Amino acid sequence: MEQLLTQIKELKKEISAFNGGDAETFRIKYLGTKGLVKSLMGEMKNVAAENKKEAGQLLNEFKLFTEAKYELLKSASTTNHQPQTSNIDLTLPGDPVPLGSRHPISLVKNRMISIFQRLGFAVAEGPEIEDDFHNFTALNLPENHPARDMQDTFYISQNPDWLLRTHTSSVQVREMEKGKLPIRIICPGRVYRNETISARAHCFFHQVEGLYIAENVSFADLKQTLYFFVQEMFGETVKIRFRPSYFPFTEPSAEMDISCLICGGEGCNVCKKTGWVEILGCGMVHPNVLDNCGIDSNKYTGFAFGMGIERITMLKYQIKDLRLFSENDVRFLDQFTGAV
Ligand code: PHE
């Protein structure tokens, strides 16, 4: 009994001072199946009968003492990973990661696509490096026609037949060649022209062109389609007007203006005091174009139109300089975060 008492005393001291490892090491050493508490319990059989009760109490109390220390070590090891000890306060808000935004050209392009899709137009795409036939010849611009100079073209020096498309009408040609009628497509995409860069012109820009070919398509259909587009894009109060124009691939041809969004038609600097701004070219597809693409021009008629996405975007968001679109200045682009 004496011996047991000293052992317990010694062990208690040892345990109180324990900080030589983690809680698990402690558990194995003292509380495990081969631990010291267990082996002390084993000593009970050597204790004289009259002392057994007292020894039992002492041992129990020692066991509780050891378990309490174990709990302490366990909770200390978990609090060690708490933020306070590593100086990081997880309750503070994080560093904000700035949200990107869609480019305004993409925003407007997507919107244009969705408007025309509601009228049953499908999206068609084609190559940006084109051959002369699809960009010019099929569109009723015979070789050496002066109209080819109208659109200053980037030619590919390796092959004089290759060029950077000057409009997405080339995609319309590719679609007509497939010979599946009726055709109701819009062709969004990037186009290239050899122009001096300024606030109003760039060597590349984006277009959405449209083509509808079926039996009995008329100018009235063209007019109504574009009117619907403009109202959806700019609101119901906007007015439109058509002016006669010339394109080799349409006959008759027209340019379409909308009433100035800035002054509402009163006349201001943006509309050069006319109350109108031009937004697109259009017309009835020239029979030669249909024939060039293998479509029976006696049976089918169609309309086509084409507009610059930059122009529509500038009007929609009142942007004055076209160069902003390609400068990648986040102060400009940021303003479209969340816009749809
Ligand atoms: N392709 C013409 C251009 O790029 C636009 C246009 C398309 C005009 C269809 C009339 C009909 O300027």
Tab-separated table of N, CA and C in Angstrom, residues 215-304:
chain	number	residue	atom	x	y	z
A	215	GLU	N	-39.123	32.066	-101.213
A	215	GLU	CA	-40.004	32.539	-102.283
A	215	GLU	C	-40.778	33.745	-101.760
A	216	ASN	N	-40.951	34.724	-102.639
A	216	ASN	CA	-41.776	35.900	-102.317
A	216	ASN	C	-41.272	36.765	-101.158
A	217	VAL	N	-39.989	36.826	-100.972
A	217	VAL	CA	-39.473	37.754	-99.957
A	217	VAL	C	-39.468	39.158	-100.570
A	218	SER	N	-39.965	40.124	-99.845
A	218	SER	CA	-40.085	41.467	-100.419
A	218	SER	C	-39.356	42.513	-99.582
A	219	PHE	N	-39.289	43.707	-100.131
A	219	PHE	CA	-38.661	44.814	-99.415
A	219	PHE	C	-39.429	45.126	-98.123
A	220	ALA	N	-40.729	44.862	-98.153
A	220	ALA	CA	-41.542	45.105	-96.940
A	220	ALA	C	-41.061	44.200	-95.795
A	221	ASP	N	-40.678	42.958	-96.153
A	221	ASP	CA	-40.162	42.042	-95.121
A	221	ASP	C	-38.864	42.586	-94.533
A	222	LEU	N	-38.030	43.100	-95.425
A	222	LEU	CA	-36.751	43.672	-94.982
A	222	LEU	C	-37.000	44.817	-94.005
A	223	LYS	N	-37.914	45.683	-94.416
A	223	LYS	CA	-38.196	46.870	-93.624
A	223	LYS	C	-38.726	46.488	-92.235
A	224	GLN	N	-39.638	45.547	-92.211
A	224	GLN	CA	-40.251	45.171	-90.935
A	224	GLN	C	-39.238	44.473	-90.020
A	225	THR	N	-38.382	43.659	-90.632
A	225	THR	CA	-37.358	42.948	-89.853
A	225	THR	C	-36.425	43.955	-89.176
A	226	LEU	N	-35.985	44.930	-89.957
A	226	LEU	CA	-35.044	45.899	-89.398
A	226	LEU	C	-35.724	46.824	-88.390
A	227	TYR	N	-36.976	47.113	-88.629
A	227	TYR	CA	-37.712	47.962	-87.699
A	227	TYR	C	-37.846	47.258	-86.343
A	228	PHE	N	-38.162	45.962	-86.419
A	228	PHE	CA	-38.257	45.166	-85.186
A	228	PHE	C	-36.918	45.186	-84.446
A	229	PHE	N	-35.842	44.967	-85.207
A	229	PHE	CA	-34.507	44.946	-84.598
A	229	PHE	C	-34.210	46.254	-83.861
A	230	VAL	N	-34.461	47.358	-84.551
A	230	VAL	CA	-34.131	48.675	-83.992
A	230	VAL	C	-34.941	48.959	-82.721
A	231	GLN	N	-36.199	48.572	-82.759
A	231	GLN	CA	-37.032	48.809	-81.572
A	231	GLN	C	-36.572	47.979	-80.384
A	232	GLU	N	-36.189	46.745	-80.665
A	232	GLU	CA	-35.716	45.877	-79.586
A	232	GLU	C	-34.375	46.362	-79.041
A	233	MET	N	-33.581	46.919	-79.941
A	233	MET	CA	-32.230	47.336	-79.561
A	233	MET	C	-32.235	48.689	-78.856
A	234	PHE	N	-33.002	49.632	-79.396
A	234	PHE	CA	-32.900	51.011	-78.900
A	234	PHE	C	-34.173	51.512	-78.209
A	235	GLY	N	-35.236	50.754	-78.254
A	235	GLY	CA	-36.468	51.202	-77.601
A	235	GLY	C	-37.533	51.577	-78.623
A	236	GLU	N	-38.765	51.666	-78.133
A	236	GLU	CA	-39.893	51.761	-79.066
A	236	GLU	C	-40.081	53.126	-79.689
A	237	THR	N	-39.446	54.144	-79.107
A	237	THR	CA	-39.710	55.489	-79.639
A	237	THR	C	-38.827	55.817	-80.842
A	238	VAL	N	-37.844	54.978	-81.104
A	238	VAL	CA	-36.900	55.294	-82.174
A	238	VAL	C	-37.571	55.167	-83.557
A	239	LYS	N	-37.222	56.119	-84.429
A	239	LYS	CA	-37.815	56.087	-85.778
A	239	LYS	C	-36.764	55.610	-86.775
A	240	ILE	N	-37.216	55.122	-87.924
A	240	ILE	CA	-36.255	54.713	-88.964
A	240	ILE	C	-36.601	55.390	-90.288
A	241	ARG	N	-35.588	55.501	-91.136
A	241	ARG	CA	-35.869	55.945	-92.508
A	241	ARG	C	-34.873	55.265	-93.445
A	242	PHE	N	-35.313	55.037	-94.655
A	242	PHE	CA	-34.459	54.411	-95.665
A	242	PHE	C	-34.088	55.450	-96.713
A	243	ARG	N	-32.815	55.451	-97.088
A	243	ARG	CA	-32.349	56.330	-98.174
A	243	ARG	C	-31.831	55.441	-99.289
A	244	PRO	N	-32.140	55.772	-100.553
A	244	PRO	CA	-31.621	54.972	-101.651
A	244	PRO	C	-30.092	54.977	-101.632
A	245	SER	N	-29.484	53.851	-101.979
A	245	SER	CA	-28.025	53.773	-101.972
A	245	SER	C	-27.575	52.813	-103.060
A	246	TYR	N	-26.303	52.474	-103.034
A	246	TYR	CA	-25.812	51.524	-104.033
A	246	TYR	C	-24.864	50.506	-103.400
A	247	PHE	N	-25.137	49.251	-103.620
A	247	PHE	CA	-24.191	48.161	-103.341
A	247	PHE	C	-24.248	47.227	-104.549
A	248	PRO	N	-23.121	46.713	-104.984
A	248	PRO	CA	-23.151	45.842	-106.184
A	248	PRO	C	-23.971	44.577	-105.960
A	249	PHE	N	-24.109	44.160	-104.698
A	249	PHE	CA	-24.760	42.864	-104.441
A	249	PHE	C	-26.242	42.965	-104.126
A	250	THR	N	-26.780	44.178	-104.061
A	250	THR	CA	-28.227	44.322	-103.821
A	250	THR	C	-28.835	45.283	-104.834
A	251	GLU	N	-30.092	45.048	-105.151
A	251	GLU	CA	-30.817	45.910	-106.073
A	251	GLU	C	-32.315	45.751	-105.839
A	252	PRO	N	-33.024	46.757	-105.386
A	252	PRO	CA	-32.504	48.062	-104.986
A	252	PRO	C	-31.739	47.986	-103.665
A	253	SER	N	-30.937	49.031	-103.441
A	253	SER	CA	-30.156	49.101	-102.207
A	253	SER	C	-30.594	50.315	-101.396
A	254	ALA	N	-30.347	50.237	-100.128
A	254	ALA	CA	-30.698	51.373	-99.269
A	254	ALA	C	-29.752	51.450	-98.084
A	255	GLU	N	-29.709	52.624	-97.498
A	255	GLU	CA	-29.055	52.760	-96.195
A	255	GLU	C	-30.143	53.147	-95.210
A	256	MET	N	-30.020	52.635	-94.008
A	256	MET	CA	-31.070	52.913	-93.031
A	256	MET	C	-30.527	53.806	-91.927
A	257	ASP	N	-31.293	54.826	-91.598
A	257	ASP	CA	-30.949	55.726	-90.496
A	257	ASP	C	-31.927	55.501	-89.352
A	258	ILE	N	-31.488	55.808	-88.148
A	258	ILE	CA	-32.435	55.861	-87.030
A	258	ILE	C	-32.435	57.291	-86.477
A	259	SER	N	-33.538	57.658	-85.851
A	259	SER	CA	-33.591	59.005	-85.276
A	259	SER	C	-32.529	59.104	-84.184
A	260	CYS	N	-31.887	60.265	-84.096
A	260	CYS	CA	-30.745	60.439	-83.183
A	260	CYS	C	-31.169	60.197	-81.732
A	261	LEU	N	-30.421	59.308	-81.079
A	261	LEU	CA	-30.780	58.934	-79.706
A	261	LEU	C	-30.400	60.021	-78.712
A	262	ILE	N	-29.480	60.888	-79.131
A	262	ILE	CA	-29.007	61.925	-78.217
A	262	ILE	C	-30.018	63.072	-78.155
A	263	CYS	N	-30.423	63.558	-79.335
A	263	CYS	CA	-31.298	64.737	-79.332
A	263	CYS	C	-32.743	64.373	-79.668
A	264	GLY	N	-32.984	63.084	-79.901
A	264	GLY	CA	-34.351	62.666	-80.227
A	264	GLY	C	-34.829	63.213	-81.563
A	265	GLY	N	-33.887	63.619	-82.436
A	265	GLY	CA	-34.279	64.081	-83.764
A	265	GLY	C	-34.250	65.596	-83.914
A	266	GLU	N	-33.934	66.293	-82.822
A	266	GLU	CA	-33.912	67.765	-82.854
A	266	GLU	C	-32.731	68.298	-83.661
A	267	GLY	N	-31.628	67.537	-83.659
A	267	GLY	CA	-30.396	68.004	-84.325
A	267	GLY	C	-29.341	68.351	-83.286
A	268	CYS	N	-28.212	67.639	-83.323
A	268	CYS	CA	-27.122	67.915	-82.376
A	268	CYS	C	-25.795	67.574	-83.047
A	269	ASN	N	-24.707	67.620	-82.286
A	269	ASN	CA	-23.397	67.348	-82.884
A	269	ASN	C	-23.259	65.915	-83.384
A	270	VAL	N	-23.827	64.971	-82.596
A	270	VAL	CA	-23.709	63.555	-82.960
A	270	VAL	C	-24.355	63.276	-84.318
A	271	CYS	N	-25.516	63.864	-84.537
A	271	CYS	CA	-26.207	63.608	-85.821
A	271	CYS	C	-25.905	64.704	-86.837
A	272	LYS	N	-24.917	65.495	-86.540
A	272	LYS	CA	-24.516	66.622	-87.404
A	272	LYS	C	-25.731	67.480	-87.774
A	273	LYS	N	-26.536	67.723	-86.790
A	273	LYS	CA	-27.716	68.608	-86.897
A	273	LYS	C	-28.804	68.085	-87.834
A	274	THR	N	-28.715	66.799	-88.229
A	274	THR	CA	-29.729	66.280	-89.157
A	274	THR	C	-30.864	65.571	-88.427
A	275	GLY	N	-30.607	65.163	-87.172
A	275	GLY	CA	-31.634	64.399	-86.438
A	275	GLY	C	-31.606	62.910	-86.751
A	276	TRP	N	-30.715	62.486	-87.680
A	276	TRP	CA	-30.659	61.074	-88.093
A	276	TRP	C	-29.225	60.549	-88.042
A	277	VAL	N	-29.067	59.286	-87.691
A	277	VAL	CA	-27.740	58.650	-87.808
A	277	VAL	C	-27.853	57.355	-88.605
A	278	GLU	N	-26.872	57.175	-89.485
A	278	GLU	CA	-26.905	55.988	-90.339
A	278	GLU	C	-26.426	54.767	-89.547
A	279	ILE	N	-27.135	53.655	-89.678
A	279	ILE	CA	-26.641	52.471	-88.969
A	279	ILE	C	-26.373	51.251	-89.851
A	280	LEU	N	-26.934	51.217	-91.054
A	280	LEU	CA	-26.683	49.995	-91.842
A	280	LEU	C	-26.962	50.165	-93.328
A	281	GLY	N	-26.430	49.199	-94.089
A	281	GLY	CA	-26.718	49.097	-95.513
A	281	GLY	C	-27.563	47.858	-95.744
A	282	CYS	N	-28.426	47.919	-96.765
A	282	CYS	CA	-29.307	46.767	-97.001
A	282	CYS	C	-29.856	46.795	-98.417
A	283	GLY	N	-30.633	45.807	-98.756
A	283	GLY	CA	-31.269	45.795	-100.070
A	283	GLY	C	-31.769	44.410	-100.420
A	284	MET	N	-32.362	44.309	-101.629
A	284	MET	CA	-32.812	43.004	-102.120
A	284	MET	C	-31.641	42.352	-102.854
A	285	VAL	N	-31.394	41.097	-102.541
A	285	VAL	CA	-30.229	40.403	-103.117
A	285	VAL	C	-30.291	40.460	-104.646
A	286	HIS	N	-29.186	40.905	-105.253
A	286	HIS	CA	-29.120	41.039	-106.711
A	286	HIS	C	-29.265	39.657	-107.357
A	287	PRO	N	-30.092	39.550	-108.424
A	287	PRO	CA	-30.267	38.232	-109.070
A	287	PRO	C	-28.940	37.607	-109.504
A	288	ASN	N	-27.968	38.446	-109.895
A	288	ASN	CA	-26.661	37.890	-110.292
A	288	ASN	C	-26.006	37.133	-109.137
A	289	VAL	N	-26.189	37.648	-107.927
A	289	VAL	CA	-25.584	37.001	-106.752
A	289	VAL	C	-26.232	35.630	-106.555
A	290	LEU	N	-27.564	35.592	-106.678
A	290	LEU	CA	-28.263	34.306	-106.529
A	290	LEU	C	-27.753	33.322	-107.582
A	291	ASP	N	-27.660	33.801	-108.834
A	291	ASP	CA	-27.188	32.920	-109.924
A	291	ASP	C	-25.750	32.459	-109.664
A	292	ASN	N	-24.894	33.381	-109.238
A	292	ASN	CA	-23.490	33.020	-108.953
A	292	ASN	C	-23.395	31.915	-107.906
A	293	CYS	N	-24.384	31.871	-107.033
A	293	CYS	CA	-24.333	30.889	-105.934
A	293	CYS	C	-25.234	29.693	-106.215
A	294	GLY	N	-25.713	29.606	-107.448
A	294	GLY	CA	-26.484	28.416	-107.844
A	294	GLY	C	-27.921	28.417	-107.349
A	295	ILE	N	-28.475	29.611	-107.114
A	295	ILE	CA	-29.878	29.679	-106.674
A	295	ILE	C	-30.727	30.250	-107.815
A	296	ASP	N	-31.856	29.638	-108.081
A	296	ASP	CA	-32.721	30.057	-109.192
A	296	ASP	C	-33.339	31.430	-108.884
A	297	SER	N	-32.845	32.446	-109.598
A	297	SER	CA	-33.291	33.812	-109.290
A	297	SER	C	-34.696	34.096	-109.823
A	298	ASN	N	-35.237	33.164	-110.636
A	298	ASN	CA	-36.625	33.353	-111.074
A	298	ASN	C	-37.594	32.877	-110.007
A	299	LYS	N	-37.101	31.965	-109.185
A	299	LYS	CA	-37.986	31.382	-108.176
A	299	LYS	C	-37.824	32.073	-106.818
A	300	TYR	N	-36.594	32.440	-106.514
A	300	TYR	CA	-36.313	32.943	-105.159
A	300	TYR	C	-35.952	34.421	-105.160
A	301	THR	N	-36.337	35.067	-104.090
A	301	THR	CA	-35.857	36.438	-103.853
A	301	THR	C	-35.352	36.488	-102.415
A	302	GLY	N	-34.644	37.560	-102.110
A	302	GLY	CA	-34.139	37.640	-100.738
A	302	GLY	C	-33.704	39.045	-100.383
A	303	PHE	N	-33.561	39.270	-99.105
A	303	PHE	CA	-32.985	40.551	-98.684
A	303	PHE	C	-31.717	40.307	-97.892
A	304	ALA	N	-30.879	41.338	-97.861
A	304	ALA	CA	-29.633	41.257	-97.086
A	304	ALA	C	-29.413	42.594	-96.406
